Short mmCIF file of C-alpha atoms in Angstrom, two decimals:
data_model
loop_
_atom_site.label_atom_id
_atom_site.label_comp_id
_atom_site.label_asym_id
_atom_site.label_seq_id
_atom_site.Cartn_x
_atom_site.Cartn_y
_atom_site.Cartn_z
CA MET A 1 0.52 12.85 4.14
CA GLU A 2 -1.81 10.13 4.47
CA ILE A 3 -0.97 6.63 3.18
CA LYS A 4 -3.63 3.93 2.89
CA VAL A 5 -2.74 0.19 2.77
CA CYS A 6 -5.66 -1.56 1.19
CA GLY A 7 -6.13 -5.34 1.87
CA PRO A 8 -8.27 -7.76 3.67
CA GLY A 9 -5.64 -8.72 6.17
CA CYS A 10 -3.73 -11.35 4.17
CA ALA A 11 0.05 -12.03 4.64
CA SER A 12 0.81 -9.93 1.61
CA CYS A 13 -1.28 -7.02 2.87
CA GLU A 14 0.48 -7.21 6.20
CA LYS A 15 3.84 -7.30 4.53
CA THR A 16 3.00 -4.33 2.53
CA GLN A 17 1.90 -2.41 5.70
CA LYS A 18 5.42 -3.29 7.19
CA VAL A 19 7.21 -2.08 4.07
CA VAL A 20 5.29 1.21 4.01
CA GLU A 21 6.02 1.82 7.76
CA ALA A 22 9.64 1.16 7.29
CA ALA A 23 9.91 3.59 4.45
CA VAL A 24 8.08 6.17 6.35
CA ALA A 25 10.59 5.66 9.33
CA ALA A 26 13.56 5.67 6.95
CA LYS A 27 12.51 8.90 5.40
CA GLY A 28 11.81 10.37 8.79
CA ILE A 29 8.56 12.15 7.35
CA ALA A 30 5.26 12.95 9.13
CA ALA A 31 2.73 10.51 7.57
CA THR A 32 -0.24 8.54 8.78
CA VAL A 33 -0.44 5.08 7.65
CA VAL A 34 -3.99 3.72 7.65
CA LYS A 35 -5.09 0.14 7.07
CA VAL A 36 -8.23 -0.23 5.03
CA ASN A 37 -9.96 -3.41 5.10
CA ASP A 38 -13.50 -2.38 3.69
CA PHE A 39 -13.90 -3.57 0.02
CA GLN A 40 -16.53 -0.85 -0.69
CA GLU A 41 -13.65 1.79 0.42
CA PHE A 42 -11.14 0.04 -2.04
CA ALA A 43 -13.69 0.30 -5.04
CA GLN A 44 -14.28 3.93 -4.26
CA LEU A 45 -10.36 4.51 -4.37
CA GLY A 46 -10.24 2.62 -7.65
CA VAL A 47 -8.69 -0.45 -6.28
CA PHE A 48 -9.85 -3.86 -7.26
CA SER A 49 -6.82 -6.06 -6.37
CA THR A 50 -4.98 -6.16 -3.19
CA PRO A 51 -2.60 -5.35 -1.62
CA ALA A 52 -2.69 -1.73 -2.87
CA VAL A 53 -1.03 1.29 -1.55
CA VAL A 54 -2.81 4.76 -1.83
CA ILE A 55 -0.81 8.08 -0.98
CA ASP A 56 -3.00 11.30 -0.56
CA GLY A 57 -5.69 9.79 -2.85
CA GLN A 58 -3.48 8.64 -5.61
CA VAL A 59 -3.16 4.91 -6.29
CA LYS A 60 0.57 4.02 -6.35
CA CYS A 61 0.66 0.12 -6.37
CA ILE A 62 -2.11 -2.55 -6.93
CA GLY A 63 -1.77 -6.35 -6.65
CA ARG A 64 1.74 -6.58 -5.30
CA VAL A 65 4.09 -5.86 -2.36
CA PRO A 66 6.08 -2.93 -3.27
CA LYS A 67 9.85 -2.63 -2.46
CA GLN A 68 10.72 -0.19 0.41
CA SER A 69 12.87 1.92 -2.16
CA GLU A 70 9.73 2.34 -4.36
CA VAL A 71 7.64 3.47 -1.60
CA GLU A 72 10.53 5.84 -0.32
CA ASN A 73 10.41 7.35 -3.82
CA TRP A 74 6.65 7.76 -3.79
CA ILE A 75 6.86 9.75 -0.50
CA GLY A 76 9.89 11.86 -1.38
#
């Protein structure tokens, strides 16, 4: 499983990455969490507002920090 956290590095983006990493650890799954800083890559993913979470190519959250429980549901 590949999880992309899209954002330029703002506080909300950093918080989103921590929430995603905590959810992955809590679920005990094998996942790669990748930080994406490139605006062109955001656009290719269909993301035009940050922070955003993309799991295996599917956009799950745009423009807000998700709750850990949400991320856990997304990753199963």
